[in-house]
Amino acid sequence: MKQSAFAALCTALAGLGTALGFLTVQLRAEGYEQYVESVATASVVMWTTACLTVVTWVRYRQMNSE
């Protein structure tokens, strides 16, 4: 996999996580409390996946440099 594929995937996941985070704040402000927990969880999952993508990217680079 090329470096750009990891970067694009990580950027997309982080962007989605950020958008879901803003949606969580908006839902809470407008009184849709029943949806806040689910959307917040999805946001955290997206950010966690983005972080794991970076870890995979680093490990891939280390493995191929040896």
Short mmCIF file of C-alpha atoms in Angstrom, two decimals:
data_model
loop_
_atom_site.label_atom_id
_atom_site.label_comp_id
_atom_site.label_asym_id
_atom_site.label_seq_id
_atom_site.Cartn_x
_atom_site.Cartn_y
_atom_site.Cartn_z
CA MET A 1 0.00 0.00 0.00
CA LYS A 2 1.27 3.43 -0.82
CA GLN A 3 1.78 6.17 1.70
CA SER A 4 -0.96 8.28 0.13
CA ALA A 5 -3.55 5.55 0.72
CA PHE A 6 -2.86 5.55 4.46
CA ALA A 7 -2.91 9.35 4.60
CA ALA A 8 -6.18 9.59 2.67
CA LEU A 9 -7.85 6.95 4.83
CA CYS A 10 -6.67 8.57 8.05
CA THR A 11 -7.79 12.02 6.91
CA ALA A 12 -11.21 10.76 5.88
CA LEU A 13 -11.74 8.92 9.16
CA ALA A 14 -10.62 11.89 11.24
CA GLY A 15 -12.88 14.20 9.23
CA LEU A 16 -15.84 11.91 9.74
CA GLY A 17 -15.08 11.66 13.45
CA THR A 18 -14.91 15.45 13.70
CA ALA A 19 -18.18 15.90 11.82
CA LEU A 20 -19.90 13.39 14.10
CA GLY A 21 -18.47 15.21 17.11
CA PHE A 22 -19.96 18.49 15.93
CA LEU A 23 -23.25 16.72 15.24
CA THR A 24 -23.21 15.41 18.81
CA VAL A 25 -22.85 18.93 20.19
CA GLN A 26 -25.64 20.19 17.91
CA LEU A 27 -27.97 17.34 18.90
CA ARG A 28 -27.39 18.05 22.58
CA ALA A 29 -28.05 21.77 22.07
CA GLU A 30 -31.32 21.09 20.29
CA GLY A 31 -32.56 18.59 22.87
CA TYR A 32 -32.15 15.29 21.02
CA GLU A 33 -30.56 13.58 24.01
CA GLN A 34 -31.67 10.10 22.92
CA TYR A 35 -29.26 10.27 19.95
CA VAL A 36 -26.28 11.92 21.61
CA GLU A 37 -24.69 8.80 23.05
CA SER A 38 -24.88 6.84 19.79
CA VAL A 39 -23.43 9.64 17.67
CA ALA A 40 -20.71 10.37 20.24
CA THR A 41 -19.75 6.69 20.27
CA ALA A 42 -19.53 6.66 16.47
CA SER A 43 -17.31 9.74 16.62
CA VAL A 44 -14.94 8.08 19.08
CA VAL A 45 -14.85 4.93 16.96
CA MET A 46 -13.89 6.97 13.88
CA TRP A 47 -11.09 8.77 15.74
CA THR A 48 -9.83 5.50 17.20
CA THR A 49 -9.81 3.93 13.76
CA ALA A 50 -7.90 6.93 12.38
CA CYS A 51 -5.29 6.52 15.13
CA LEU A 52 -4.99 2.80 14.44
CA THR A 53 -4.52 3.60 10.75
CA VAL A 54 -1.55 5.80 11.66
CA VAL A 55 -0.10 3.00 13.80
CA THR A 56 -0.52 0.57 10.90
CA TRP A 57 1.11 3.06 8.56
CA VAL A 58 4.14 3.45 10.84
CA ARG A 59 4.51 -0.30 11.28
CA TYR A 60 4.23 -0.81 7.52
CA ARG A 61 6.99 1.71 6.89
CA GLN A 62 9.23 0.11 9.53
CA MET A 63 8.69 -3.35 8.09
CA ASN A 64 9.50 -2.24 4.53
CA SER A 65 12.57 -0.21 5.47
CA GLU A 66 14.39 -3.21 6.92
#
